[in-house]
């Protein structure tokens, strides 16, 4: 196995931090034992936790106003794989990459697979792109893609998705994620039902080409790039499309794709109940699809989402196997640091949700004891599980203090030397 950062440096840093970590871990272990919880078992679940990294998140993001590139930016998917290897080596919980096509398309996928294999990285869901026109494209997606009024444009978009599946097969992926920006900017511009009917026919055509051991995940979004209506605008349109399309077609929840204050954890519960929860794009936001770092603004909401997920596992909910992934844009931070941080913050929400006393909660719910039900969740959320997350990283030879070890490695500075700024495009968002 190849490591982008010297394992000796990681071990040296971990050795310095282990004595204090052990003290904190033992103290937390005692506290949790009094609550009937086993810290070793929780640590093993933290070690088993994994969340995929978006290839497009490793470059610096921007807005329509500007993008301020960082140093040592990855210039192609091979360098993005190296950066993802750093994120996994430091966090211990990001062993898969989600690519976006054609941004990450290569001539030789066997070479790319060999490149990721040497770092022990796998490939999670593949993402299609019919929200931009490519230089060699015959028909434009200006007025939509899978729901476009022109059948030839829809066929082009379906063909692209089938191509993305073929590329995904070569990487070992098992999921196709379909997000389209289709919609309208003016009332009257689009007939809502006819557009949705066209979308459903296209989705079924893609589903026909889906291998039997694959899933297709549909991603809804309230607005942008369309600013009046969006064909798959909310979870309602999403679950209807997933139900119409097929059993292995499910709904994906991108946290930033909802209006402020929408109860996302209840949407998650509905999708779980109807066996249509395909997965997540974790991020955080304050206004729109801000794609900010996960848990950086609404850690309690993220915890409440995992409370629904852990509850489903606890109830052995049928057809429950959601895929976890980050989907963020890093405009002012080192993307590697943000992705390490965010992966750990999502892992933190998961472990905290495992601390919930579900029997007590159910009794308070049945007794309509709102305050004690709420406090049962808060007791879990207010527990600092950092020693468990750090011990899980130590046990996996990842970094106890991920950011400090990453910075001490000088990886970004080395990348800046190895990746002279060609000023060329950095395929990715903006
Ligand atoms: C749309 C989205 C989608 C990706 C894109 C990069 O906003 O969340 O998941 O295709 O970002
Ligand atoms: Mn997304």
Tab-separated table of N, CA and C in Angstrom, residues 294-429:
chain	number	residue	atom	x	y	z
A	294	UNK	N	-19.565	20.205	6.451
A	294	UNK	CA	-20.571	19.460	7.213
A	294	UNK	C	-20.455	19.712	8.710
A	295	UNK	N	-21.612	19.974	9.305
A	295	UNK	CA	-21.643	20.167	10.762
A	295	UNK	C	-21.062	21.488	11.224
A	296	UNK	N	-20.699	22.350	10.284
A	296	UNK	CA	-20.057	23.620	10.689
A	296	UNK	C	-21.084	24.646	11.168
A	297	UNK	N	-22.339	24.492	10.781
A	297	UNK	CA	-23.380	25.463	11.198
A	297	UNK	C	-24.508	24.788	11.973
A	298	UNK	N	-24.900	23.572	11.536
A	298	UNK	CA	-26.070	22.919	12.156
A	298	UNK	C	-25.714	21.508	12.633
A	299	UNK	N	-24.760	21.387	13.589
A	299	UNK	CA	-24.368	20.034	14.052
A	299	UNK	C	-25.526	19.270	14.689
A	300	UNK	N	-26.490	19.992	15.322
A	300	UNK	CA	-27.601	19.272	15.956
A	300	UNK	C	-28.514	18.667	14.892
A	301	UNK	N	-28.750	19.408	13.784
A	301	UNK	CA	-29.566	18.848	12.689
A	301	UNK	C	-28.884	17.604	12.128
A	302	UNK	N	-27.561	17.662	11.947
A	302	UNK	CA	-26.843	16.509	11.400
A	302	UNK	C	-26.957	15.324	12.357
A	303	UNK	N	-26.894	15.627	13.664
A	303	UNK	CA	-27.071	14.567	14.682
A	303	UNK	C	-28.474	13.976	14.584
A	304	UNK	N	-29.484	14.828	14.425
A	304	UNK	CA	-30.873	14.357	14.354
A	304	UNK	C	-31.102	13.493	13.113
A	305	UNK	N	-30.388	13.803	12.036
A	305	UNK	CA	-30.471	12.952	10.841
A	305	UNK	C	-29.899	11.569	11.160
A	306	UNK	N	-28.742	11.531	11.841
A	306	UNK	CA	-28.162	10.239	12.206
A	306	UNK	C	-28.996	9.527	13.274
A	307	UNK	N	-29.721	10.306	14.067
A	307	UNK	CA	-30.628	9.667	15.029
A	307	UNK	C	-31.669	8.839	14.285
A	308	UNK	N	-32.161	9.340	13.141
A	308	UNK	CA	-33.122	8.584	12.325
A	308	UNK	C	-32.443	7.365	11.691
A	309	UNK	N	-31.192	7.537	11.270
A	309	UNK	CA	-30.475	6.442	10.594
A	309	UNK	C	-30.157	5.319	11.573
A	310	UNK	N	-29.678	5.696	12.775
A	310	UNK	CA	-29.346	4.688	13.781
A	310	UNK	C	-30.622	4.008	14.286
A	311	UNK	N	-31.702	4.786	14.382
A	311	UNK	CA	-32.990	4.214	14.800
A	311	UNK	C	-33.447	3.153	13.801
A	312	UNK	N	-33.263	3.438	12.507
A	312	UNK	CA	-33.659	2.477	11.454
A	312	UNK	C	-32.838	1.196	11.582
A	313	UNK	N	-31.549	1.358	11.825
A	313	UNK	CA	-30.682	0.180	12.009
A	313	UNK	C	-31.134	-0.583	13.257
A	314	UNK	N	-31.436	0.174	14.325
A	314	UNK	CA	-31.873	-0.419	15.609
A	314	UNK	C	-33.149	-1.233	15.401
A	315	UNK	N	-34.040	-0.716	14.544
A	315	UNK	CA	-35.312	-1.411	14.260
A	315	UNK	C	-35.154	-2.425	13.134
A	316	UNK	N	-33.897	-2.594	12.640
A	316	UNK	CA	-33.629	-3.528	11.536
A	316	UNK	C	-34.586	-3.264	10.360
A	317	UNK	N	-34.685	-1.979	9.992
A	317	UNK	CA	-35.557	-1.544	8.906
A	317	UNK	C	-35.173	-2.255	7.610
A	318	UNK	N	-36.140	-2.837	6.969
A	318	UNK	CA	-35.911	-3.549	5.702
A	318	UNK	C	-35.437	-2.566	4.628
A	319	UNK	N	-34.543	-3.006	3.730
A	319	UNK	CA	-34.094	-2.195	2.595
A	319	UNK	C	-33.335	-0.949	3.006
A	320	UNK	N	-32.669	-1.018	4.195
A	320	UNK	CA	-31.952	0.163	4.683
A	320	UNK	C	-30.454	-0.007	4.489
A	321	UNK	N	-29.873	0.681	3.525
A	321	UNK	CA	-28.420	0.639	3.270
A	321	UNK	C	-27.980	1.920	2.580
A	322	UNK	N	-28.159	3.076	3.245
A	322	UNK	CA	-27.833	4.340	2.584
A	322	UNK	C	-26.340	4.536	2.355
A	323	UNK	N	-25.999	5.235	1.263
A	323	UNK	CA	-24.604	5.556	0.942
A	323	UNK	C	-24.300	6.946	1.489
A	324	UNK	N	-23.159	7.077	2.176
A	324	UNK	CA	-22.786	8.372	2.747
A	324	UNK	C	-21.697	9.007	1.899
A	325	UNK	N	-21.859	10.310	1.666
A	325	UNK	CA	-20.877	11.028	0.849
A	325	UNK	C	-20.898	12.496	1.225
A	326	UNK	N	-19.751	13.147	1.103
A	326	UNK	CA	-19.680	14.592	1.277
A	326	UNK	C	-19.891	15.235	-0.091
A	327	UNK	N	-20.494	16.413	-0.109
A	327	UNK	CA	-20.571	17.195	-1.348
A	327	UNK	C	-20.445	18.655	-0.947
A	328	UNK	N	-19.249	19.165	-1.026
A	328	UNK	CA	-18.949	20.501	-0.517
A	328	UNK	C	-18.131	21.284	-1.534
A	329	UNK	N	-18.078	22.601	-1.335
A	329	UNK	CA	-17.242	23.463	-2.174
A	329	UNK	C	-16.399	24.316	-1.238
A	330	UNK	N	-15.090	24.262	-1.420
A	330	UNK	CA	-14.183	24.901	-0.457
A	330	UNK	C	-13.574	26.142	-1.085
A	331	UNK	N	-14.161	27.298	-0.756
A	331	UNK	CA	-13.766	28.551	-1.426
A	331	UNK	C	-12.654	29.278	-0.692
A	332	UNK	N	-12.543	29.063	0.648
A	332	UNK	CA	-11.559	29.841	1.429
A	332	UNK	C	-10.661	28.967	2.317
A	333	UNK	N	-10.818	27.643	2.257
A	333	UNK	CA	-9.976	26.762	3.076
A	333	UNK	C	-9.188	25.818	2.165
A	334	UNK	N	-8.191	25.155	2.727
A	334	UNK	CA	-7.504	24.080	2.004
A	334	UNK	C	-8.503	22.938	1.904
A	335	UNK	N	-8.897	22.551	0.694
A	335	UNK	CA	-9.941	21.515	0.556
A	335	UNK	C	-9.634	20.232	1.331
A	336	UNK	N	-8.368	19.858	1.399
A	336	UNK	CA	-8.004	18.636	2.128
A	336	UNK	C	-8.354	18.784	3.609
A	337	UNK	N	-8.062	19.958	4.183
A	337	UNK	CA	-8.361	20.171	5.604
A	337	UNK	C	-9.869	20.165	5.839
A	338	UNK	N	-10.611	20.833	4.948
A	338	UNK	CA	-12.070	20.859	5.114
A	338	UNK	C	-12.671	19.466	4.991
A	339	UNK	N	-12.170	18.664	4.061
A	339	UNK	CA	-12.732	17.322	3.859
A	339	UNK	C	-12.366	16.388	5.006
A	340	UNK	N	-11.154	16.521	5.558
A	340	UNK	CA	-10.777	15.738	6.749
A	340	UNK	C	-11.723	16.101	7.901
A	341	UNK	N	-11.848	17.389	8.120
A	341	UNK	CA	-12.698	17.902	9.210
A	341	UNK	C	-14.142	17.420	9.059
A	342	UNK	N	-14.659	17.569	7.840
A	342	UNK	CA	-16.075	17.265	7.603
A	342	UNK	C	-16.358	15.779	7.739
A	343	UNK	N	-15.454	14.939	7.250
A	343	UNK	CA	-15.642	13.494	7.383
A	343	UNK	C	-15.720	13.128	8.864
A	344	UNK	N	-14.842	13.727	9.651
A	344	UNK	CA	-14.818	13.446	11.092
A	344	UNK	C	-16.073	13.981	11.782
A	345	UNK	N	-16.604	15.115	11.307
A	345	UNK	CA	-17.809	15.683	11.931
A	345	UNK	C	-19.037	14.826	11.615
A	346	UNK	N	-19.073	14.219	10.434
A	346	UNK	CA	-20.192	13.327	10.121
A	346	UNK	C	-20.064	12.049	10.938
A	347	UNK	N	-18.819	11.546	11.059
A	347	UNK	CA	-18.565	10.370	11.901
A	347	UNK	C	-18.984	10.652	13.348
A	348	UNK	N	-18.725	11.870	13.804
A	348	UNK	CA	-19.086	12.283	15.165
A	348	UNK	C	-20.607	12.216	15.365
A	349	UNK	N	-21.364	12.699	14.369
A	349	UNK	CA	-22.834	12.662	14.480
A	349	UNK	C	-23.320	11.222	14.588
A	350	UNK	N	-22.686	10.322	13.832
A	350	UNK	CA	-23.059	8.906	13.863
A	350	UNK	C	-22.816	8.308	15.249
A	351	UNK	N	-21.623	8.540	15.808
A	351	UNK	CA	-21.290	7.955	17.110
A	351	UNK	C	-22.178	8.540	18.208
A	352	UNK	N	-22.457	9.836	18.138
A	352	UNK	CA	-23.342	10.439	19.139
A	352	UNK	C	-24.734	9.813	19.058
A	353	UNK	N	-25.193	9.548	17.841
A	353	UNK	CA	-26.535	8.949	17.687
A	353	UNK	C	-26.581	7.540	18.269
A	354	UNK	N	-25.418	6.868	18.329
A	354	UNK	CA	-25.368	5.521	18.920
A	354	UNK	C	-25.508	5.578	20.442
A	355	UNK	N	-25.335	6.761	21.032
A	355	UNK	CA	-25.402	6.904	22.491
A	355	UNK	C	-26.833	7.082	22.984
A	356	UNK	N	-27.774	7.298	22.063
A	356	UNK	CA	-29.167	7.554	22.446
A	356	UNK	C	-29.764	6.307	23.105
A	357	UNK	N	-30.370	6.491	24.286
A	357	UNK	CA	-31.043	5.382	24.982
A	357	UNK	C	-32.413	5.195	24.333
A	358	UNK	N	-32.468	4.317	23.326
A	358	UNK	CA	-33.662	4.210	22.483
A	358	UNK	C	-34.857	3.630	23.222
A	359	UNK	N	-34.631	2.774	24.174
A	359	UNK	CA	-35.777	2.238	24.938
A	359	UNK	C	-36.396	3.338	25.790
A	360	UNK	N	-35.523	4.105	26.458
A	360	UNK	CA	-36.039	5.209	27.283
A	360	UNK	C	-36.773	6.208	26.396
A	361	UNK	N	-36.197	6.503	25.221
A	361	UNK	CA	-36.812	7.480	24.312
A	361	UNK	C	-38.203	7.011	23.903
A	362	UNK	N	-38.311	5.734	23.546
A	362	UNK	CA	-39.616	5.214	23.101
A	362	UNK	C	-40.646	5.321	24.221
A	363	UNK	N	-40.211	5.056	25.466
A	363	UNK	CA	-41.146	5.153	26.599
A	363	UNK	C	-41.606	6.594	26.793
A	364	UNK	N	-40.675	7.548	26.725
A	364	UNK	CA	-41.046	8.965	26.873
A	364	UNK	C	-41.980	9.378	25.737
A	365	UNK	N	-41.723	8.842	24.527
A	365	UNK	CA	-42.581	9.187	23.387
A	365	UNK	C	-43.991	8.644	23.621
A	366	UNK	N	-44.053	7.412	24.106
A	366	UNK	CA	-45.376	6.801	24.353
A	366	UNK	C	-46.112	7.516	25.489
A	367	UNK	N	-45.321	8.097	26.437
A	367	UNK	CA	-45.923	8.809	27.568
A	367	UNK	C	-46.116	10.282	27.268
A	368	UNK	N	-45.792	10.688	25.993
A	368	UNK	CA	-45.894	12.116	25.628
A	368	UNK	C	-45.097	12.999	26.582
A	369	UNK	N	-43.976	12.455	27.064
A	369	UNK	CA	-43.107	13.219	27.966
A	369	UNK	C	-42.066	13.936	27.115
A	370	UNK	N	-42.501	15.049	26.539
A	370	UNK	CA	-41.686	15.763	25.532
A	370	UNK	C	-40.333	16.183	26.085
A	371	UNK	N	-40.308	16.719	27.291
A	371	UNK	CA	-39.050	17.260	27.820
A	371	UNK	C	-38.030	16.142	28.035
A	372	UNK	N	-38.479	15.020	28.587
A	372	UNK	CA	-37.534	13.911	28.818
A	372	UNK	C	-37.119	13.259	27.491
A	373	UNK	N	-38.033	13.233	26.516
A	373	UNK	CA	-37.664	12.690	25.190
A	373	UNK	C	-36.573	13.561	24.586
A	374	UNK	N	-36.783	14.872	24.640
A	374	UNK	CA	-35.781	15.798	24.081
A	374	UNK	C	-34.464	15.683	24.831
A	375	UNK	N	-34.548	15.590	26.154
A	375	UNK	CA	-33.306	15.493	26.952
A	375	UNK	C	-32.562	14.188	26.695
A	376	UNK	N	-33.302	13.139	26.325
A	376	UNK	CA	-32.652	11.862	26.020
A	376	UNK	C	-31.769	12.012	24.778
A	377	UNK	N	-32.249	12.800	23.811
A	377	UNK	CA	-31.425	13.067	22.621
A	377	UNK	C	-30.272	13.990	22.980
A	378	UNK	N	-30.565	15.018	23.777
A	378	UNK	CA	-29.528	16.000	24.133
A	378	UNK	C	-28.405	15.354	24.951
A	379	UNK	N	-28.761	14.371	25.771
A	379	UNK	CA	-27.739	13.698	26.595
A	379	UNK	C	-26.695	13.042	25.689
A	380	UNK	N	-27.168	12.494	24.568
A	380	UNK	CA	-26.245	11.871	23.604
A	380	UNK	C	-25.462	12.955	22.874
A	381	UNK	N	-26.186	13.978	22.404
A	381	UNK	CA	-25.533	15.037	21.614
A	381	UNK	C	-24.498	15.795	22.428
A	382	UNK	N	-24.772	15.957	23.722
A	382	UNK	CA	-23.866	16.753	24.575
A	382	UNK	C	-22.669	15.962	25.081
A	383	UNK	N	-22.557	14.688	24.665
A	383	UNK	CA	-21.403	13.883	25.074
A	383	UNK	C	-20.253	14.120	24.095
A	384	UNK	N	-19.086	14.474	24.609
A	384	UNK	CA	-17.932	14.704	23.731
A	384	UNK	C	-17.302	13.356	23.386
A	385	UNK	N	-17.512	12.905	22.165
A	385	UNK	CA	-17.019	11.584	21.759
A	385	UNK	C	-15.652	11.671	21.070
A	386	UNK	N	-15.009	12.835	21.172
A	386	UNK	CA	-13.695	13.006	20.498
A	386	UNK	C	-12.710	11.883	20.818
A	387	UNK	N	-12.600	11.407	22.094
A	387	UNK	CA	-11.641	10.336	22.373
A	387	UNK	C	-11.933	9.054	21.588
A	388	UNK	N	-13.205	8.776	21.335
A	388	UNK	CA	-13.568	7.564	20.566
A	388	UNK	C	-13.117	7.734	19.113
A	389	UNK	N	-13.369	8.923	18.536
A	389	UNK	CA	-13.002	9.159	17.134
A	389	UNK	C	-11.482	9.116	16.977
A	390	UNK	N	-10.775	9.714	17.951
A	390	UNK	CA	-9.299	9.747	17.877
A	390	UNK	C	-8.715	8.344	18.063
A	391	UNK	N	-9.309	7.562	18.987
A	391	UNK	CA	-8.808	6.191	19.216
A	391	UNK	C	-9.065	5.330	17.978
A	392	UNK	N	-10.192	5.564	17.325
A	392	UNK	CA	-10.488	4.821	16.086
A	392	UNK	C	-9.438	5.151	15.024
A	393	UNK	N	-9.067	6.410	14.929
A	393	UNK	CA	-8.031	6.798	13.956
A	393	UNK	C	-6.694	6.145	14.320
A	394	UNK	N	-6.357	6.200	15.629
A	394	UNK	CA	-5.079	5.593	16.070
A	394	UNK	C	-5.069	4.111	15.722
A	395	UNK	N	-6.174	3.412	16.008
A	395	UNK	CA	-6.256	1.961	15.749
A	395	UNK	C	-6.130	1.632	14.266
A	396	UNK	N	-6.431	2.609	13.397
A	396	UNK	CA	-6.351	2.376	11.946
A	396	UNK	C	-5.088	3.004	11.364
A	397	UNK	N	-4.134	3.402	12.265
A	397	UNK	CA	-2.888	4.064	11.812
A	397	UNK	C	-3.160	5.349	11.055
A	398	UNK	N	-4.334	5.950	11.329
A	398	UNK	CA	-4.591	7.297	10.826
A	398	UNK	C	-4.044	8.257	11.877
A	399	UNK	N	-4.318	9.552	11.737
A	399	UNK	CA	-3.684	10.530	12.640
A	399	UNK	C	-4.607	10.900	13.795
A	400	UNK	N	-4.101	10.779	15.006
A	400	UNK	CA	-4.897	11.180	16.176
A	400	UNK	C	-5.307	12.646	16.007
A	401	UNK	N	-4.355	13.535	15.700
A	401	UNK	CA	-4.669	14.936	15.400
A	401	UNK	C	-4.452	15.131	13.901
A	402	UNK	N	-5.511	14.937	13.152
A	402	UNK	CA	-5.400	14.883	11.673
A	402	UNK	C	-4.850	16.166	11.064
A	403	UNK	N	-5.397	17.304	11.449
A	403	UNK	CA	-4.968	18.563	10.815
A	403	UNK	C	-3.529	18.908	11.181
A	404	UNK	N	-3.162	18.711	12.459
A	404	UNK	CA	-1.782	19.032	12.881
A	404	UNK	C	-0.786	18.137	12.142
A	405	UNK	N	-1.133	16.856	12.001
A	405	UNK	CA	-0.222	15.937	11.305
A	405	UNK	C	-0.154	16.268	9.813
A	406	UNK	N	-1.292	16.592	9.234
A	406	UNK	CA	-1.306	16.988	7.809
A	406	UNK	C	-0.422	18.218	7.602
A	407	UNK	N	-0.592	19.228	8.469
A	407	UNK	CA	0.200	20.461	8.311
A	407	UNK	C	1.691	20.175	8.529
A	408	UNK	N	1.966	19.301	9.510
A	408	UNK	CA	3.383	18.981	9.795
A	408	UNK	C	4.024	18.260	8.612
A	409	UNK	N	3.195	17.593	7.799
A	409	UNK	CA	3.750	16.817	6.657
A	409	UNK	C	4.226	17.723	5.533
A	410	UNK	N	3.701	18.955	5.464
A	410	UNK	CA	4.082	19.861	4.362
A	410	UNK	C	3.589	19.368	3.005
A	411	UNK	N	2.549	18.515	3.033
A	411	UNK	CA	2.053	17.916	1.775
A	411	UNK	C	1.644	18.996	0.771
A	412	UNK	N	0.927	20.014	1.235
A	412	UNK	CA	0.397	21.040	0.315
A	412	UNK	C	1.547	21.829	-0.327
A	413	UNK	N	2.562	22.115	0.472
A	413	UNK	CA	3.706	22.871	-0.069
A	413	UNK	C	4.446	22.018	-1.109
A	414	UNK	N	4.565	20.714	-0.811
A	414	UNK	CA	5.217	19.817	-1.784
A	414	UNK	C	4.375	19.758	-3.066
A	415	UNK	N	3.059	19.716	-2.885
A	415	UNK	CA	2.163	19.662	-4.056
A	415	UNK	C	2.315	20.934	-4.885
A	416	UNK	N	2.488	22.046	-4.214
A	416	UNK	CA	2.627	23.324	-4.938
A	416	UNK	C	3.859	23.281	-5.845
A	417	UNK	N	4.923	22.630	-5.364
A	417	UNK	CA	6.150	22.513	-6.184
A	417	UNK	C	5.898	21.521	-7.331
A	418	UNK	N	5.222	20.416	-7.014
A	418	UNK	CA	5.031	19.333	-7.999
A	418	UNK	C	3.956	19.677	-9.019
A	419	UNK	N	3.103	20.671	-8.681
A	419	UNK	CA	1.976	20.978	-9.582
A	419	UNK	C	2.032	22.453	-9.987
A	420	UNK	N	3.005	22.774	-10.861
A	420	UNK	CA	3.111	24.197	-11.240
A	420	UNK	C	1.775	24.709	-11.758
A	421	UNK	N	1.419	25.936	-11.392
A	421	UNK	CA	0.123	26.511	-11.741
A	421	UNK	C	0.059	26.742	-13.252
A	422	UNK	N	-0.673	25.868	-13.936
A	422	UNK	CA	-0.741	26.004	-15.404
A	422	UNK	C	-1.840	26.971	-15.773
A	423	UNK	N	-2.585	27.429	-14.746
A	423	UNK	CA	-3.645	28.408	-15.039
A	423	UNK	C	-4.777	27.761	-15.813
A	424	UNK	N	-4.578	26.422	-16.178
A	424	UNK	CA	-5.636	25.769	-16.971
A	424	UNK	C	-6.869	25.541	-16.119
A	425	UNK	N	-7.871	24.922	-16.706
A	425	UNK	CA	-9.136	24.693	-15.939
A	425	UNK	C	-8.864	23.639	-14.875
A	426	UNK	N	-9.576	23.709	-13.845
A	426	UNK	CA	-9.488	22.723	-12.753
A	426	UNK	C	-10.830	22.042	-12.734
A	427	UNK	N	-11.024	21.068	-13.577
A	427	UNK	CA	-12.396	20.579	-13.817
A	427	UNK	C	-13.090	20.387	-12.471
A	428	UNK	N	-14.182	21.081	-12.305
A	428	UNK	CA	-14.922	20.992	-11.037
A	428	UNK	C	-15.846	22.186	-10.971
A	429	UNK	N	-16.428	22.387	-9.838
A	429	UNK	CA	-17.424	23.473	-9.699
A	429	UNK	C	-16.737	24.821	-9.857
